[in-house]
mmCIF file of C-alpha atoms in Angstrom:
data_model
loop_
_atom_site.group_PDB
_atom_site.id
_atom_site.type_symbol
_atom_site.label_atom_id
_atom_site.label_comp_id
_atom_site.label_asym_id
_atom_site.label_seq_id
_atom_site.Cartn_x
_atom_site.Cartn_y
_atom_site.Cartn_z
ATOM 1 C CA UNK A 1 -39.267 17.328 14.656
ATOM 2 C CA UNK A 2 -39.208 20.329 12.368
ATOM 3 C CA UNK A 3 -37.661 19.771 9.110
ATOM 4 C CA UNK A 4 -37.758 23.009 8.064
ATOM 5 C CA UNK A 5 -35.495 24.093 11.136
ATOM 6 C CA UNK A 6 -31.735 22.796 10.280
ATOM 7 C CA UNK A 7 -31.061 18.993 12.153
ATOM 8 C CA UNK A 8 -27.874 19.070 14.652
ATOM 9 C CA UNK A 9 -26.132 16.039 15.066
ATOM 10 C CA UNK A 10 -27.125 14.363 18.091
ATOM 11 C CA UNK A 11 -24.023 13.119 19.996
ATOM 12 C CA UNK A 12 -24.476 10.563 21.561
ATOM 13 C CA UNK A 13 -23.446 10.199 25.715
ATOM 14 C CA UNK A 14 -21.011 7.443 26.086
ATOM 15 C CA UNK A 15 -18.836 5.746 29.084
ATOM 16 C CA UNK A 16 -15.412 5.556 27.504
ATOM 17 C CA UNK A 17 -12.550 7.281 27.512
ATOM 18 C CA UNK A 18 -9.252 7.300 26.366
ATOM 19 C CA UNK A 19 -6.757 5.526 28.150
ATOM 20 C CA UNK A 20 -3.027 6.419 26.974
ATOM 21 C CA UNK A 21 -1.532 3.522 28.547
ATOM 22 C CA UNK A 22 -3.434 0.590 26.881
ATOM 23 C CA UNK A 23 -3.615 0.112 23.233
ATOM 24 C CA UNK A 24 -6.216 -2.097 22.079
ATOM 25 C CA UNK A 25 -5.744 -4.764 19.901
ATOM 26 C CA UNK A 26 -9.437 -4.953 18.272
ATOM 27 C CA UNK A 27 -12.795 -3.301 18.630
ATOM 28 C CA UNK A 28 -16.141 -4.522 18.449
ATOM 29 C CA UNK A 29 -18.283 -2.949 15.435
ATOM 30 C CA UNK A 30 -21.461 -0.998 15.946
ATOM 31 C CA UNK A 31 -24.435 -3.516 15.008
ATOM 32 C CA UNK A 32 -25.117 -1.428 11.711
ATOM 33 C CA UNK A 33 -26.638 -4.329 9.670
ATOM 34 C CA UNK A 34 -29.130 -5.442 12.756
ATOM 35 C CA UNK A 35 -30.029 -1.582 12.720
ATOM 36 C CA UNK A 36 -30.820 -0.737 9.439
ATOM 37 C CA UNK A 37 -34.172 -2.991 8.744
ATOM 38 C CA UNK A 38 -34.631 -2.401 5.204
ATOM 39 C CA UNK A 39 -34.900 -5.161 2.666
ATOM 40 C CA UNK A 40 -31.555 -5.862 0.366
ATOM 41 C CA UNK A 41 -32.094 -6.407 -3.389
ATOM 42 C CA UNK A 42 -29.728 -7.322 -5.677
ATOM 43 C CA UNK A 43 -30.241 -6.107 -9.534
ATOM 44 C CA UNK A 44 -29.945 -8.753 -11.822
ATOM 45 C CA UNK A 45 -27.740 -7.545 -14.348
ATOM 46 C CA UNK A 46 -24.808 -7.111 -11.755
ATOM 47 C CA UNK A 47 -22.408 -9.751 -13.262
ATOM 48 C CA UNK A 48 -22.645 -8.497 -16.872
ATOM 49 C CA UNK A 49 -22.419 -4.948 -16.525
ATOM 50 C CA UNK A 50 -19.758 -5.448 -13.925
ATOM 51 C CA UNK A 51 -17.869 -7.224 -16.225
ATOM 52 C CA UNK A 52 -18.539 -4.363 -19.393
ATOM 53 C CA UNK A 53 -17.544 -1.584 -16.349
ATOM 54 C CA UNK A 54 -14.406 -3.541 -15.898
ATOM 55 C CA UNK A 55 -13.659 -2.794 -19.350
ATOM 56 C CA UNK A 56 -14.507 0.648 -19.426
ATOM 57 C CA UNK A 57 -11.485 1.198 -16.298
ATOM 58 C CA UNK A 58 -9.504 -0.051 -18.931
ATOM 59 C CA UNK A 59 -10.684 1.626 -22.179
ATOM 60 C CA UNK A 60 -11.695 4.989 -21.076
ATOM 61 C CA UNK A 61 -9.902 5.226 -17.564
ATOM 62 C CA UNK A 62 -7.155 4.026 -18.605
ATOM 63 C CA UNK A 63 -5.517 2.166 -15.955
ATOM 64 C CA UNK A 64 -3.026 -0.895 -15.843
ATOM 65 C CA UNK A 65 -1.431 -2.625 -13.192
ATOM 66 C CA UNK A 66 -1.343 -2.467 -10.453
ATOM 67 C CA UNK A 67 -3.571 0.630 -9.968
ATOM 68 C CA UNK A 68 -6.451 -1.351 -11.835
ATOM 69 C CA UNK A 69 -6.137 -4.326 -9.073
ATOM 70 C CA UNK A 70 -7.741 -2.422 -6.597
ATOM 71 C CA UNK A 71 -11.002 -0.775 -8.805
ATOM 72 C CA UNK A 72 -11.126 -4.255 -10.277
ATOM 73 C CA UNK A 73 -11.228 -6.542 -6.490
ATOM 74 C CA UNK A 74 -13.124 -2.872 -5.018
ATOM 75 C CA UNK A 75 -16.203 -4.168 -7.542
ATOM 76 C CA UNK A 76 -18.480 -1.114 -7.799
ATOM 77 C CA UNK A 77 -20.646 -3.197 -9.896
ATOM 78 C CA UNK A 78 -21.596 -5.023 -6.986
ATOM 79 C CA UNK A 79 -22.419 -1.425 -4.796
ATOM 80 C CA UNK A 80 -24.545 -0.024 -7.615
ATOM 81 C CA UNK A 81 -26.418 -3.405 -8.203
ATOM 82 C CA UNK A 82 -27.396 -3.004 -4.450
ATOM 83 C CA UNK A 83 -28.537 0.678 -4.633
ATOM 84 C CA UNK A 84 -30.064 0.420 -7.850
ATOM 85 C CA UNK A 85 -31.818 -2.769 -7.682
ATOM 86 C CA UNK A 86 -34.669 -1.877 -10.796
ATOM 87 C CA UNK A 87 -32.327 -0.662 -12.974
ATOM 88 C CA UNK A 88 -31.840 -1.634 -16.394
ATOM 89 C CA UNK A 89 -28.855 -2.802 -18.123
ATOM 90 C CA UNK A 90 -28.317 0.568 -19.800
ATOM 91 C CA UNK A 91 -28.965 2.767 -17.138
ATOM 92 C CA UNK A 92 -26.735 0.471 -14.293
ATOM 93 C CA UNK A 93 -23.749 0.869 -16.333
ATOM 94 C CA UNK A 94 -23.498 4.211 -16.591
ATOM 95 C CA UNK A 95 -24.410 4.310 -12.681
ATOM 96 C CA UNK A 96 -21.519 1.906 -12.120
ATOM 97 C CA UNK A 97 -19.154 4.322 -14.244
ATOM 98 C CA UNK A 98 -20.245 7.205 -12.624
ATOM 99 C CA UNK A 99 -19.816 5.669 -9.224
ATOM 100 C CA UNK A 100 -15.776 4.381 -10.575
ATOM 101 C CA UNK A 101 -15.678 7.811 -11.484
ATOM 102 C CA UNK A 102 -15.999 8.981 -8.430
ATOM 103 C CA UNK A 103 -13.753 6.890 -6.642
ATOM 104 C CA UNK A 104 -10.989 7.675 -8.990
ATOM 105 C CA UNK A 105 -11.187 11.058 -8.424
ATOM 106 C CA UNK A 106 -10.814 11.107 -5.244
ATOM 107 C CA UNK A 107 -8.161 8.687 -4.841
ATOM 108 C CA UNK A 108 -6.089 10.747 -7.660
ATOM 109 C CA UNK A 109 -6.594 14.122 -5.872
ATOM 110 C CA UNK A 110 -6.124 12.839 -2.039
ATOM 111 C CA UNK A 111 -2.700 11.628 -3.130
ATOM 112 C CA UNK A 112 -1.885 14.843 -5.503
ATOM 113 C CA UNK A 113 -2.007 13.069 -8.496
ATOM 114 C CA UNK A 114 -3.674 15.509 -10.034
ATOM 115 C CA UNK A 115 -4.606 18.959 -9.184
ATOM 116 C CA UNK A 116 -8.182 19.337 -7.664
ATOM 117 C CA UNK A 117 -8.754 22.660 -8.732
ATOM 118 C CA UNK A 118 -8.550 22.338 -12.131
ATOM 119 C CA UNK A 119 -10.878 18.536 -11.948
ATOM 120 C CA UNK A 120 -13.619 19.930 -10.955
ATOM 121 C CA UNK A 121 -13.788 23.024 -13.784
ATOM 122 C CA UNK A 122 -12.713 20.697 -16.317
ATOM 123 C CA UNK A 123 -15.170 17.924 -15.304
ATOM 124 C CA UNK A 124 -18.044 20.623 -14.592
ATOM 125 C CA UNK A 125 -17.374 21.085 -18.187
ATOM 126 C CA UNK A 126 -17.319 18.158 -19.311
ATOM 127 C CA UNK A 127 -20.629 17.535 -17.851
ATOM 128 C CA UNK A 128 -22.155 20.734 -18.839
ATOM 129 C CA UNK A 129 -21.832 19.691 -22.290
ATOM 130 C CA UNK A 130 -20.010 16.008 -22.737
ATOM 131 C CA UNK A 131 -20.678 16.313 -26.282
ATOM 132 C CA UNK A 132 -19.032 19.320 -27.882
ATOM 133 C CA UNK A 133 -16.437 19.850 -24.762
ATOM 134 C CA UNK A 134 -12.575 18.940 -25.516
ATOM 135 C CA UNK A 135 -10.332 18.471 -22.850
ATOM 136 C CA UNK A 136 -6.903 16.157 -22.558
ATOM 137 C CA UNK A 137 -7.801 15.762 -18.868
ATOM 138 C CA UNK A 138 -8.225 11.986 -18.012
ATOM 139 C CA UNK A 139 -11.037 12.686 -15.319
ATOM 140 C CA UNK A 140 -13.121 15.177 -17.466
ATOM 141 C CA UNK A 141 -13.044 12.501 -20.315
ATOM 142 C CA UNK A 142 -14.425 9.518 -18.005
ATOM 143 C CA UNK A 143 -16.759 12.136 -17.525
ATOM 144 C CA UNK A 144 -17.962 12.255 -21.475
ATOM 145 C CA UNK A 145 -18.105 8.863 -21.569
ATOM 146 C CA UNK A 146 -20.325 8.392 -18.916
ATOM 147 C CA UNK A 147 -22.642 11.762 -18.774
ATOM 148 C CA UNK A 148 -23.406 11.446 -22.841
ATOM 149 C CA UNK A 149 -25.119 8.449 -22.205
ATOM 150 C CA UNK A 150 -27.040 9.884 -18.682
ATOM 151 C CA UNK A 151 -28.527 12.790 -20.918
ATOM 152 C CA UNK A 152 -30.234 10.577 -23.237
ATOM 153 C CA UNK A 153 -32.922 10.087 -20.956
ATOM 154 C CA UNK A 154 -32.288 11.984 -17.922
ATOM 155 C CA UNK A 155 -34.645 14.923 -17.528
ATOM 156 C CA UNK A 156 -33.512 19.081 -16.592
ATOM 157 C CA UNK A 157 -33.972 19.025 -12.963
ATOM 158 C CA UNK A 158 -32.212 15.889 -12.646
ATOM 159 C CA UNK A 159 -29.875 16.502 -14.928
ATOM 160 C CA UNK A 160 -28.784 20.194 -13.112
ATOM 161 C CA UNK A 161 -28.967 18.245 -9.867
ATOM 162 C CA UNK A 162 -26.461 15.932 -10.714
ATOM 163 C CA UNK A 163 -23.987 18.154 -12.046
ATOM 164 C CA UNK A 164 -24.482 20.484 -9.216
ATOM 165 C CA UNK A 165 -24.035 17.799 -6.440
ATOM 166 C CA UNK A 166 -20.789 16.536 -8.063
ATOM 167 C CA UNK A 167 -19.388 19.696 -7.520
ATOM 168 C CA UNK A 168 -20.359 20.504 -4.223
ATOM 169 C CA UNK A 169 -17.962 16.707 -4.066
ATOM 170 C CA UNK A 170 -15.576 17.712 -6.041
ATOM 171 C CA UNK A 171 -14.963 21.053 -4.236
ATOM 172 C CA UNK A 172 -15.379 19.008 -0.681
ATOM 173 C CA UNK A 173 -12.473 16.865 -2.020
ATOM 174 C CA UNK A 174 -10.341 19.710 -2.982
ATOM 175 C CA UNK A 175 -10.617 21.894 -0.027
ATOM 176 C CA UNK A 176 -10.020 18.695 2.355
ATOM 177 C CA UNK A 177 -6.387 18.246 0.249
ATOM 178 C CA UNK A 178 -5.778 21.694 0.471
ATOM 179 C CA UNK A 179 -6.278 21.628 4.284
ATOM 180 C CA UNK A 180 -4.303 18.927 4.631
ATOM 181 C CA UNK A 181 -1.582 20.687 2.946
ATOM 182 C CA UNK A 182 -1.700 23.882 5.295
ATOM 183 C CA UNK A 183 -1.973 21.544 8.710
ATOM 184 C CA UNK A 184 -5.600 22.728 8.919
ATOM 185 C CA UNK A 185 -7.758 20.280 11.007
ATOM 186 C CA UNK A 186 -11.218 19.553 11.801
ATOM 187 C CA UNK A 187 -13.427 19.551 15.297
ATOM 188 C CA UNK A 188 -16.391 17.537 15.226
ATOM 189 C CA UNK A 189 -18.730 20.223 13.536
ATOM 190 C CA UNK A 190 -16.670 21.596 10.847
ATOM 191 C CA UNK A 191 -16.118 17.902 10.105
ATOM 192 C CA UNK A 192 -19.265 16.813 10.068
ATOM 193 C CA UNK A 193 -20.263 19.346 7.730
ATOM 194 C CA UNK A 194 -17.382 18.734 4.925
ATOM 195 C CA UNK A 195 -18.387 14.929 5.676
ATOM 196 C CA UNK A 196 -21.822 15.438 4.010
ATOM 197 C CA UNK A 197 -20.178 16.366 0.466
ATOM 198 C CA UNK A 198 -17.295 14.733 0.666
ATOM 199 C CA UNK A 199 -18.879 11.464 0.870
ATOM 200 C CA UNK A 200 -19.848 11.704 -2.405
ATOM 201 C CA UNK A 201 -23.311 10.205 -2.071
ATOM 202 C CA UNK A 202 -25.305 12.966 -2.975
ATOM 203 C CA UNK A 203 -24.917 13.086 -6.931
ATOM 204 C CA UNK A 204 -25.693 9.613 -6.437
ATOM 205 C CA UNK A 205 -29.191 10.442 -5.369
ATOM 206 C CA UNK A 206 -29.554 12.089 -8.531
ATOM 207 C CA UNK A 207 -29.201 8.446 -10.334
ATOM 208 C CA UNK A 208 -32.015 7.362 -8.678
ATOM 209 C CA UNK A 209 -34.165 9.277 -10.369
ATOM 210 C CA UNK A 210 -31.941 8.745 -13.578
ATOM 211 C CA UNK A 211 -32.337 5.142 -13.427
ATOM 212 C CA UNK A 212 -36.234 5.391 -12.555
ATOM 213 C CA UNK A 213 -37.124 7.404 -15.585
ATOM 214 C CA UNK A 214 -38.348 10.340 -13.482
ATOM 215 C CA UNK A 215 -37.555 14.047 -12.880
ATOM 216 C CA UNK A 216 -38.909 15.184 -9.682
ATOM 217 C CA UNK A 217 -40.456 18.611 -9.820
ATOM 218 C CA UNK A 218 -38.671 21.691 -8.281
ATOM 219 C CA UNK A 219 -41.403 22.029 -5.829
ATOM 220 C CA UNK A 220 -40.594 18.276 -4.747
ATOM 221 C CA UNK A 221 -36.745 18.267 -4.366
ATOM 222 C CA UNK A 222 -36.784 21.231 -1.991
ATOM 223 C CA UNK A 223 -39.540 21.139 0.353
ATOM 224 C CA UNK A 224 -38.025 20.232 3.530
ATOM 225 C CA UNK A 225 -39.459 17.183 4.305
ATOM 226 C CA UNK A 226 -37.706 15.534 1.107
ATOM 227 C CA UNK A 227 -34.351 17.257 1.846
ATOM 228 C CA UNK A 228 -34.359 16.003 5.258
ATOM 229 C CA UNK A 229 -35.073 12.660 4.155
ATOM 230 C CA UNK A 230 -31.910 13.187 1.795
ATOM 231 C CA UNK A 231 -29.940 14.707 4.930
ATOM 232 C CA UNK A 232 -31.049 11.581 7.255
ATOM 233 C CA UNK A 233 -29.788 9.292 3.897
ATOM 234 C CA UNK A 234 -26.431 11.065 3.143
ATOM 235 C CA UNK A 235 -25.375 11.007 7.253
ATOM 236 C CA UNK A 236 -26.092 7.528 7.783
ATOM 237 C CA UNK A 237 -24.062 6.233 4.469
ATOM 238 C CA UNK A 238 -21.235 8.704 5.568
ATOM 239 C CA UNK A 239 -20.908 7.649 9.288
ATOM 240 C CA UNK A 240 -21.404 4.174 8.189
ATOM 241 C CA UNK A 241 -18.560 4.215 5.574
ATOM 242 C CA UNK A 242 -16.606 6.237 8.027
ATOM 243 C CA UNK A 243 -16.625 3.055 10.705
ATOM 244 C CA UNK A 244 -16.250 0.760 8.713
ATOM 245 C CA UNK A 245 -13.339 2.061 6.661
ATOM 246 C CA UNK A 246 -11.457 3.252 10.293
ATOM 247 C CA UNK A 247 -9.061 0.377 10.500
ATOM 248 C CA UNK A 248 -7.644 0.600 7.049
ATOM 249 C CA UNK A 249 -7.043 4.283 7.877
ATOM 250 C CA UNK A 250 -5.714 4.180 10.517
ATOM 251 C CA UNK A 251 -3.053 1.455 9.720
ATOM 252 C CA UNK A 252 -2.226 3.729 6.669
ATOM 253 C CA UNK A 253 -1.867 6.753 9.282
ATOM 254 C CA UNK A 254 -4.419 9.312 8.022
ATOM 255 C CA UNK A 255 -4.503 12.953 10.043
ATOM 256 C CA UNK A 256 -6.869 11.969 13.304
ATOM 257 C CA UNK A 257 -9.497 14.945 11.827
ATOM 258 C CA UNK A 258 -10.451 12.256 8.665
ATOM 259 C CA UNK A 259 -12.982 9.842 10.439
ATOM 260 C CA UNK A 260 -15.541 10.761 12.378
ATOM 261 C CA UNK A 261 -14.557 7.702 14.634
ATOM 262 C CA UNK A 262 -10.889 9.732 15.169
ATOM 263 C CA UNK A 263 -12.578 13.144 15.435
ATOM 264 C CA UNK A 264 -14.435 12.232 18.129
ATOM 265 C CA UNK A 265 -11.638 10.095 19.647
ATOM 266 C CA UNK A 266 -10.028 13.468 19.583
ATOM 267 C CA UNK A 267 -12.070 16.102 20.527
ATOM 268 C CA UNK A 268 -14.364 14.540 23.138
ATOM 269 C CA UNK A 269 -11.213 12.227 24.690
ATOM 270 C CA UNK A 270 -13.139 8.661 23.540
ATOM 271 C CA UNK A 271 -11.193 5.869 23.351
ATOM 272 C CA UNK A 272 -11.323 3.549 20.430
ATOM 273 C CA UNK A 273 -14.363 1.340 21.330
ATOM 274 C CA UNK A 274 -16.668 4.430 22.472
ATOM 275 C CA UNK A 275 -16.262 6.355 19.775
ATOM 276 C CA UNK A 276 -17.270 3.320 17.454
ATOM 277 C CA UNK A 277 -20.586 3.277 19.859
ATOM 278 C CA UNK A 278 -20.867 6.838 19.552
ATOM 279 C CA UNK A 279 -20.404 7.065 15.681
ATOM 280 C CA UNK A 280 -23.320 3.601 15.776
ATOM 281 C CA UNK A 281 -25.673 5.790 17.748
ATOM 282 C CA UNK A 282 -25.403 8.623 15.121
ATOM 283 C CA UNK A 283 -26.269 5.958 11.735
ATOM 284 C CA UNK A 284 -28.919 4.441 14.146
ATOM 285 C CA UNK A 285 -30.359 8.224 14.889
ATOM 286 C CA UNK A 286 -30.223 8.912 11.128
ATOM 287 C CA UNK A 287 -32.458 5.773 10.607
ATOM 288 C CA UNK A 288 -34.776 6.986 13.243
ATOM 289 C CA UNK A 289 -34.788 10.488 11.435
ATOM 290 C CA UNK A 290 -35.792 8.993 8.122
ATOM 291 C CA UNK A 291 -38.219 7.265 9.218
ATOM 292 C CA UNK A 292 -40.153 10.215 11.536
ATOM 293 C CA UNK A 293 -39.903 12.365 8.127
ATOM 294 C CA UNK A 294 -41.236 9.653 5.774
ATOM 295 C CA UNK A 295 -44.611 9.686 7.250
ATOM 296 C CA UNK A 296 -45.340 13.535 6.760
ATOM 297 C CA UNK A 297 -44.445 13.570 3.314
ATOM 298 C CA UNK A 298 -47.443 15.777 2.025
ATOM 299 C CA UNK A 299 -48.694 14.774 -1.978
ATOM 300 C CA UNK A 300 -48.702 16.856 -4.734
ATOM 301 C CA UNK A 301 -51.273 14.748 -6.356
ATOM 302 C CA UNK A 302 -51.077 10.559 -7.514
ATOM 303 C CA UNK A 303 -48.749 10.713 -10.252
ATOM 304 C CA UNK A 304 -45.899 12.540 -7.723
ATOM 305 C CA UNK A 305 -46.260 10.849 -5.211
ATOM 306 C CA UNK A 306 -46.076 7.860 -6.718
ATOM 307 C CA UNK A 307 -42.493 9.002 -7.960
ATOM 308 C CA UNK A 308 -41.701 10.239 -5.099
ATOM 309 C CA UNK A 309 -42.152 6.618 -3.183
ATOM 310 C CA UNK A 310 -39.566 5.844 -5.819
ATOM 311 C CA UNK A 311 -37.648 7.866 -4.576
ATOM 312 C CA UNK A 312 -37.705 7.223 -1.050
ATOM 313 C CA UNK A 313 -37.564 3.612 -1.669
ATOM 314 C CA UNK A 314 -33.988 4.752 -3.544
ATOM 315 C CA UNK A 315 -32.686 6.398 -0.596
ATOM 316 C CA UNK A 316 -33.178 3.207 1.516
ATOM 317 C CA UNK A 317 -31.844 1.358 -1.315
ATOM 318 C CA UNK A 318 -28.700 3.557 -0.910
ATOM 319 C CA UNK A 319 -28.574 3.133 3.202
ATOM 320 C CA UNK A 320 -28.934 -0.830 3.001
ATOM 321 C CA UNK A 321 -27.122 -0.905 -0.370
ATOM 322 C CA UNK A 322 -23.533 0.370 0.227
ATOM 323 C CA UNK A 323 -24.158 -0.923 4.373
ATOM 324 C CA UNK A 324 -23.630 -4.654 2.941
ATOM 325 C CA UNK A 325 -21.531 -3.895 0.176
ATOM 326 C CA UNK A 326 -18.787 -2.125 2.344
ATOM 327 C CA UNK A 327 -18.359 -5.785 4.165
ATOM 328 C CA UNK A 328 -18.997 -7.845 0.685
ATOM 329 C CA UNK A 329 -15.700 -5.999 -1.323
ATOM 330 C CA UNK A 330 -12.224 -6.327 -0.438
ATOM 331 C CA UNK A 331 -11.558 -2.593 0.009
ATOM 332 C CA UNK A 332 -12.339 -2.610 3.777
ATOM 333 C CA UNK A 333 -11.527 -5.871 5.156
ATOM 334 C CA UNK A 334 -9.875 -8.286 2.667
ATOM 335 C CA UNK A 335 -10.974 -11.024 2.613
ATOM 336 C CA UNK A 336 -12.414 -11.620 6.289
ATOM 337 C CA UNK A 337 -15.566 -9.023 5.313
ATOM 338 C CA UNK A 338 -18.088 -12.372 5.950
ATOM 339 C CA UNK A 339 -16.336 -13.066 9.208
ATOM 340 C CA UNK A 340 -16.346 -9.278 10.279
ATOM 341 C CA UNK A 341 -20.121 -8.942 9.331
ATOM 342 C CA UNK A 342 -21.131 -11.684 11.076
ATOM 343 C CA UNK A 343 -18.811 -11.737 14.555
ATOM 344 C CA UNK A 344 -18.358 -7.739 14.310
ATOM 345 C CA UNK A 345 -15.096 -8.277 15.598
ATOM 346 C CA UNK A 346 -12.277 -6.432 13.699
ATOM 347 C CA UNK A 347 -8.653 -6.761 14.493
ATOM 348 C CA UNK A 348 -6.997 -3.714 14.320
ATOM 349 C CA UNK A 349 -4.033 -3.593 11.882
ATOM 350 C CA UNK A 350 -0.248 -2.557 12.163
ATOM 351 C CA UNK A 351 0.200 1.488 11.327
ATOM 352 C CA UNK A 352 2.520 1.273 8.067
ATOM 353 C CA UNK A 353 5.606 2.647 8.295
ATOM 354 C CA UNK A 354 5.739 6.011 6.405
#
């Protein structure tokens, strides 16, 4: 496999297809956990800064009830104790705000609460300099709270790679409301390729390094081995979240181009269950591409390479990490997330009445 050549999805042949006159009742989950081998750590500081990130959705995001409920029950503190299992008390906080960040943003600018557009150049700005930047926006001031406290040890390259990441998100987020808006829609490549910054995983990759106390060297962060590692990272945690967040979209009635599961319901005629295998085979060929590229890794001498391994070891934290997490928090399955993990079995729920 050529990294330097750009990976195609590999869709997987499957057996099912769609049959109008049966709705099913429940589907049978991919077995994601059995698939992804690597070890889950927990960071010890998860209950404290959890509860000090809490505060900050009050304090600095401002929210009350009954918006709060949800970021409150959602528990990011958990997700970035999982992908950032070394880091210290400092540094996991402002991961964990960054990360509620995130999620508030999105949520906000998927349901037109405010205007994506102007976000992302106010929170670009915000970022560029959290300091000396003033802004009423809500979002851009989250992101002074947070980002002043990321560039007191965070180095330039990580740094630039952070900001730049969250607006390649930020503008992923924006065009998908604005094609939404025009009746635009998505076939399984031009989804597929919004997918991988809408997902919102790759500034994320940038706290590894933030939380590490390294700053990878140009020459590191794009050779092509490392960015197809990235790649092989961001697809699996995006078809992964995609499955596993299906049946709450669905029941909420999101446009059929949203989740890869519907996409390729839709434009390769699966039904339900066989696009859930099809969507498994893709996190379970993202696995397999991580792990052919993590062996060819060439060194740029001991002291890189031994960040590097950092690295790497982050993005695995990051597949494993939010994998669990997604069945641990509320936000997916309720409170049957134990049962689901375990049996696989979810229950499809009732489409809400618009």
């Amino acid at each position: 496999m050529d990294p330097t050549t750009p990976q195609a999805i590999v869709f997987p042949t499957v057996t099912h297809t769609t049959t109008p006159d049966s709705e099913p009742s429940q589907f049978i989950l991919p077995d994601l956990i059995n698939d992804c081998h690597y070890p889950l750590q927990k960071n010890p500081n998860c209950y404290p800064i959890s509860r000090a990130s809490d505060q900050w959705l009050t304090d600095v995001a401002q929210l009350v009830e009954p918006e709060i409920r949800g970021y409150l029950d959602m528990d990011t503190g958990a997700l970035a104790a999982v992908c950032y299992p070394g880091a210290d008390a400092f540094h996991l906080q402002v991961c964990v705000e960054s990360i509620n960040w995130a999620f508030i943003m999105d949520d906000r600018m998927e349901c037109g609460v405010i205007d994506g557009r102007k976000a992302l150049e106010s929170c670009i700005s915000a970022l560029r300099d959290p300091i000396n930047f003033d802004t009423e926006q809500l979002g851009a001031k989250m992101c002074k709270s947070f980002f002043s406290r990321f560039r007191e040890t965070a180095g330039p390259g990580c740094t630039e790679r952070f900001i730049h990441r969250t607006e390649l998100f930020l503008a992923a987020v924006a065009k998908q409301v604005d094609d939404r808006a025009k009746g635009n829609m998505y076939h399984l490549e031009s989804y597929t390729t919004l997918r991988r910054d809408l997902v919102g995983v790759k500034p994320c990759f940038a706290l590894i390094e933030f939380v590490a106390g390294i700053d990878l060297p140009d020459e590191v962060v794009s050779h092509p081995v490392v960015k197809a590692l990235e790649d092989a990272t961001n697809d699996h945690v995006a078809w992964a979240d995609d499955i596993l967040s299906y049946n709450k979209e669905q029941s909420r009635g999101d446009e059929h181009w949203e989740n890869i599961v519907a996409v390729l319901m839709h434009d390769r005629g699966l039904d339900l269950q066989g696009a859930m295998d099809c969507a498994g085979q893709m996190c379970k060929d993202a696995i397999r591409r991580f792990e052919s590229y993590r062996p060819i890794l060439p060194s740029w001498g001991e002291e890189v390479d031994r960040q590097v391994a950092v690295y790497v070891e982050g993005l695995q934290n990051w597949m494993i990490g939010s994998l669990h997490w997604h069945f641990d928090t509320v936000r997916y399955f309720g409170k049957d997330g134990h049962a689901v993990k375990r049996d696989r079995i979810v229950k499809l729920l009732p489409k809400k009445s618009s």
